[in-house]
Amino acid sequence: MKELKRMKWPPAAALLALGLTGCNVYREATTSEPPSGWGWRKVATDSDADRVRQWRKAWDDALAPAKAEAPAAIAADPKLFDPDVALGHAMPPAGEYRCRTIKLGSQQPITRYYTAYPAGRCVIAPRGDALRLVKADGEQRPDGIIYPNTDARAMFVGVMVYGDETAPLRYGVDRKRDMIGYIERIDEARWRLVLPYPGFESKLDVIELTPAN
């Protein structure tokens, strides 16, 4: 796959001259990361903002068929699969994490309603008043920013990196690759990233995050 050329962030005067404001500035004139200090609402596309507003419907659409297909797996981890668990302190500390992805529901008849992948390695690093989350291994690797929102819920906006790709696409270029979701703390040192209606396969992705050490 041919790698997209990176664009330099132009001076503010140039952006004003182009009449670019809000999230359009980011999508048209930046590299793969949005400017520091922007909130998630300024970055997210309209379609992603609508997608995350439907988080409860995504749980309802995805969890029931997953329970029917894999009742023991769902019952074995009630905190991870309870949409209403949120303990506060939603922003996870920077560091290395074990991250495990579970896909619930299906967009296609051939896809299972419950698929759990082996845990991989994720890195969360400081980025101003936000954090950057990157999955460091595997064929599907989220890469994005965790934004402060409320004490009970942080927001994630990013993109999916596939296979042997070495750099993420710019957010907003490919709707299927765009990712939006929220992060909640569900146990003393355990978080989850919930991604409603992802671009492929499932109707809800849940990524469990636990500190590596």
Tab-separated table of C-alpha atoms in Angstrom:
chain	number	residue	atom	x	y	z
A	1	MET	CA	0.000	0.000	0.000
A	2	LYS	CA	1.368	3.404	-0.973
A	3	GLU	CA	1.903	5.582	2.071
A	4	LEU	CA	0.153	8.945	2.072
A	5	LYS	CA	2.412	11.975	2.025
A	6	ARG	CA	2.451	13.908	5.267
A	7	MET	CA	1.398	17.538	5.113
A	8	LYS	CA	2.913	20.313	7.167
A	9	TRP	CA	0.622	22.298	9.426
A	10	PRO	CA	0.238	25.710	7.700
A	11	PRO	CA	0.341	29.023	9.543
A	12	ALA	CA	-2.898	30.343	11.054
A	13	ALA	CA	-3.075	33.187	8.525
A	14	ALA	CA	-3.079	30.715	5.659
A	15	LEU	CA	-5.927	28.770	7.246
A	16	LEU	CA	-7.979	31.923	7.707
A	17	ALA	CA	-7.346	32.873	4.100
A	18	LEU	CA	-8.703	29.503	3.019
A	19	GLY	CA	-11.794	30.011	5.170
A	20	LEU	CA	-11.160	26.761	7.060
A	21	THR	CA	-12.555	26.538	10.571
A	22	GLY	CA	-13.365	23.912	13.198
A	23	CYS	CA	-12.803	20.256	12.435
A	24	ASN	CA	-12.463	20.959	8.691
A	25	VAL	CA	-9.091	22.575	9.414
A	26	TYR	CA	-7.840	19.346	10.871
A	27	ARG	CA	-9.136	17.127	8.117
A	28	GLU	CA	-7.789	19.277	5.301
A	29	ALA	CA	-4.531	20.710	6.574
A	30	THR	CA	-2.724	18.598	9.140
A	31	THR	CA	-0.710	15.425	9.598
A	32	SER	CA	-2.181	12.305	11.201
A	33	GLU	CA	-2.566	14.040	14.596
A	34	PRO	CA	-4.871	16.984	15.404
A	35	PRO	CA	-3.472	20.145	16.990
A	36	SER	CA	-2.789	19.962	20.720
A	37	GLY	CA	-5.472	21.634	22.795
A	38	TRP	CA	-8.414	20.735	20.557
A	39	GLY	CA	-11.322	18.856	22.137
A	40	TRP	CA	-12.916	15.766	20.661
A	41	ARG	CA	-15.975	17.632	19.368
A	42	LYS	CA	-13.786	19.906	17.265
A	43	VAL	CA	-11.957	16.932	15.761
A	44	ALA	CA	-14.754	14.408	15.194
A	45	THR	CA	-16.556	14.211	11.870
A	46	ASP	CA	-20.323	14.714	11.867
A	47	SER	CA	-20.892	11.031	11.108
A	48	ASP	CA	-18.657	9.951	13.992
A	49	ALA	CA	-20.333	12.353	16.398
A	50	ASP	CA	-23.649	10.758	15.412
A	51	ARG	CA	-22.175	7.280	15.758
A	52	VAL	CA	-21.012	7.828	19.337
A	53	ARG	CA	-24.365	9.361	20.282
A	54	GLN	CA	-25.864	5.952	19.468
A	55	TRP	CA	-23.675	4.110	21.990
A	56	ARG	CA	-26.639	2.687	23.923
A	57	LYS	CA	-28.331	1.379	20.785
A	58	ALA	CA	-25.037	-0.226	19.749
A	59	TRP	CA	-24.864	-2.088	23.061
A	60	ASP	CA	-28.467	-3.246	22.644
A	61	ASP	CA	-27.872	-4.381	19.056
A	62	ALA	CA	-24.627	-6.194	19.851
A	63	LEU	CA	-24.925	-7.679	23.322
A	64	ALA	CA	-28.071	-9.784	22.952
A	65	PRO	CA	-26.827	-11.911	20.012
A	66	ALA	CA	-23.388	-12.190	21.639
A	67	LYS	CA	-25.004	-13.533	24.808
A	68	ALA	CA	-26.965	-16.059	22.769
A	69	GLU	CA	-23.835	-17.264	20.973
A	70	ALA	CA	-21.341	-17.166	23.866
A	71	PRO	CA	-23.321	-17.012	27.123
A	72	ALA	CA	-20.516	-18.366	29.309
A	73	ALA	CA	-17.966	-15.836	28.046
A	74	ILE	CA	-20.305	-12.894	28.630
A	75	ALA	CA	-21.380	-14.145	32.063
A	76	ALA	CA	-17.748	-14.695	33.115
A	77	ASP	CA	-16.935	-10.979	32.868
A	78	PRO	CA	-19.994	-8.971	33.974
A	79	LYS	CA	-18.118	-5.692	34.512
A	80	LEU	CA	-16.626	-5.668	31.033
A	81	PHE	CA	-19.991	-6.267	29.375
A	82	ASP	CA	-22.217	-4.083	31.547
A	83	PRO	CA	-22.866	-0.863	29.608
A	84	ASP	CA	-23.574	1.060	32.820
A	85	VAL	CA	-20.360	0.334	34.745
A	86	ALA	CA	-18.294	3.529	35.137
A	87	LEU	CA	-16.282	4.176	38.297
A	88	GLY	CA	-14.840	7.616	37.627
A	89	HIS	CA	-11.234	8.611	36.871
A	90	ALA	CA	-11.850	7.631	33.274
A	91	MET	CA	-8.498	8.901	31.978
A	92	PRO	CA	-6.017	6.008	32.313
A	93	PRO	CA	-2.469	6.854	33.442
A	94	ALA	CA	0.279	6.896	30.827
A	95	GLY	CA	2.183	3.649	30.467
A	96	GLU	CA	2.176	0.224	28.831
A	97	TYR	CA	-1.000	-1.829	28.773
A	98	ARG	CA	-2.261	-5.233	27.824
A	99	CYS	CA	-5.182	-4.633	25.477
A	100	ARG	CA	-7.696	-7.288	24.491
A	101	THR	CA	-10.313	-6.757	21.796
A	102	ILE	CA	-13.756	-8.373	21.886
A	103	LYS	CA	-16.129	-7.891	18.957
A	104	LEU	CA	-19.853	-8.119	19.682
A	105	GLY	CA	-22.692	-8.420	17.206
A	106	SER	CA	-22.293	-8.683	13.469
A	107	GLN	CA	-22.723	-6.515	10.405
A	108	GLN	CA	-22.773	-9.568	8.125
A	109	PRO	CA	-24.368	-13.026	8.348
A	110	ILE	CA	-20.994	-14.763	8.001
A	111	THR	CA	-19.425	-12.992	10.991
A	112	ARG	CA	-19.709	-14.430	14.492
A	113	TYR	CA	-21.592	-12.501	17.157
A	114	TYR	CA	-18.796	-12.930	19.704
A	115	THR	CA	-15.110	-12.908	18.808
A	116	ALA	CA	-12.331	-12.440	21.377
A	117	TYR	CA	-8.762	-11.795	20.257
A	118	PRO	CA	-5.612	-12.526	22.282
A	119	ALA	CA	-4.285	-9.666	24.369
A	120	GLY	CA	-1.696	-7.444	22.723
A	121	ARG	CA	0.449	-4.477	23.674
A	122	CYS	CA	-0.854	-0.924	23.851
A	123	VAL	CA	0.991	2.252	24.806
A	124	ILE	CA	-0.655	5.323	26.319
A	125	ALA	CA	1.502	8.447	26.252
A	126	PRO	CA	0.927	12.029	27.462
A	127	ARG	CA	-0.109	14.576	24.851
A	128	GLY	CA	-0.776	17.972	26.427
A	129	ASP	CA	-3.988	17.688	28.445
A	130	ALA	CA	-4.912	14.578	26.461
A	131	LEU	CA	-3.340	11.150	25.866
A	132	ARG	CA	-2.353	9.195	22.775
A	133	LEU	CA	-3.306	5.512	22.609
A	134	VAL	CA	-1.521	3.236	20.148
A	135	LYS	CA	-1.818	-0.523	19.758
A	136	ALA	CA	1.697	-1.720	19.051
A	137	ASP	CA	1.029	-5.166	17.576
A	138	GLY	CA	-1.551	-7.206	15.684
A	139	GLU	CA	-3.291	-6.888	12.339
A	140	GLN	CA	-5.767	-4.258	13.556
A	141	ARG	CA	-4.163	-1.423	15.526
A	142	PRO	CA	-6.130	1.567	16.832
A	143	ASP	CA	-4.160	4.809	16.912
A	144	GLY	CA	-5.752	7.931	18.341
A	145	ILE	CA	-6.210	10.533	21.029
A	146	ILE	CA	-7.986	10.147	24.382
A	147	TYR	CA	-9.675	13.431	25.284
A	148	PRO	CA	-10.825	14.460	28.778
A	149	ASN	CA	-14.610	14.710	28.889
A	150	THR	CA	-16.215	13.916	32.254
A	151	ASP	CA	-14.877	12.120	35.308
A	152	ALA	CA	-16.829	9.015	34.311
A	153	ARG	CA	-16.063	9.020	30.588
A	154	ALA	CA	-13.169	10.053	28.355
A	155	MET	CA	-13.496	10.196	24.565
A	156	PHE	CA	-11.363	8.500	21.900
A	157	VAL	CA	-10.978	9.679	18.298
A	158	GLY	CA	-8.543	7.945	15.967
A	159	VAL	CA	-8.007	5.626	13.030
A	160	MET	CA	-7.409	1.941	12.390
A	161	VAL	CA	-3.981	0.862	11.145
A	162	TYR	CA	-3.818	-2.481	9.322
A	163	GLY	CA	-1.223	-5.157	8.666
A	164	ASP	CA	2.276	-3.929	7.868
A	165	GLU	CA	1.322	-0.256	7.503
A	166	THR	CA	3.861	1.963	9.209
A	167	ALA	CA	1.792	5.128	9.700
A	168	PRO	CA	-1.888	5.932	10.261
A	169	LEU	CA	-4.064	7.610	7.681
A	170	ARG	CA	-5.214	11.099	8.522
A	171	TYR	CA	-8.492	10.991	10.426
A	172	GLY	CA	-11.456	11.920	8.233
A	173	VAL	CA	-9.949	10.571	4.995
A	174	ASP	CA	-11.570	7.120	5.132
A	175	ARG	CA	-14.813	6.739	7.081
A	176	LYS	CA	-14.294	2.979	7.387
A	177	ARG	CA	-10.959	3.575	9.103
A	178	ASP	CA	-12.169	6.387	11.363
A	179	MET	CA	-12.732	5.351	14.964
A	180	ILE	CA	-14.703	7.005	17.746
A	181	GLY	CA	-15.619	5.733	21.156
A	182	TYR	CA	-15.348	6.301	24.861
A	183	ILE	CA	-13.200	5.080	27.737
A	184	GLU	CA	-14.476	4.134	31.198
A	185	ARG	CA	-12.755	2.732	34.275
A	186	ILE	CA	-14.549	-0.479	35.243
A	187	ASP	CA	-12.329	-1.759	38.073
A	188	GLU	CA	-9.520	-0.573	40.322
A	189	ALA	CA	-6.923	-0.748	37.539
A	190	ARG	CA	-8.965	-1.716	34.515
A	191	TRP	CA	-10.429	0.346	31.705
A	192	ARG	CA	-12.388	-0.345	28.548
A	193	LEU	CA	-12.541	1.437	25.218
A	194	VAL	CA	-16.005	1.061	23.682
A	195	LEU	CA	-16.356	1.628	19.929
A	196	PRO	CA	-19.977	1.730	18.714
A	197	TYR	CA	-20.687	0.670	15.128
A	198	PRO	CA	-17.079	0.281	13.914
A	199	GLY	CA	-16.310	0.335	10.214
A	200	PHE	CA	-16.031	-3.438	9.811
A	201	GLU	CA	-17.384	-6.744	11.094
A	202	SER	CA	-19.044	-6.065	14.476
A	203	LYS	CA	-21.656	-3.711	15.871
A	204	LEU	CA	-19.642	-2.929	19.005
A	205	ASP	CA	-15.983	-3.381	19.855
A	206	VAL	CA	-14.824	-3.507	23.469
A	207	ILE	CA	-11.100	-3.157	24.133
A	208	GLU	CA	-10.055	-4.081	27.665
A	209	LEU	CA	-7.060	-2.122	28.976
A	210	THR	CA	-5.039	-3.321	31.973
A	211	PRO	CA	-1.586	-2.067	33.046
A	212	ALA	CA	1.205	-4.322	31.790
A	213	ASN	CA	3.061	-4.218	35.120
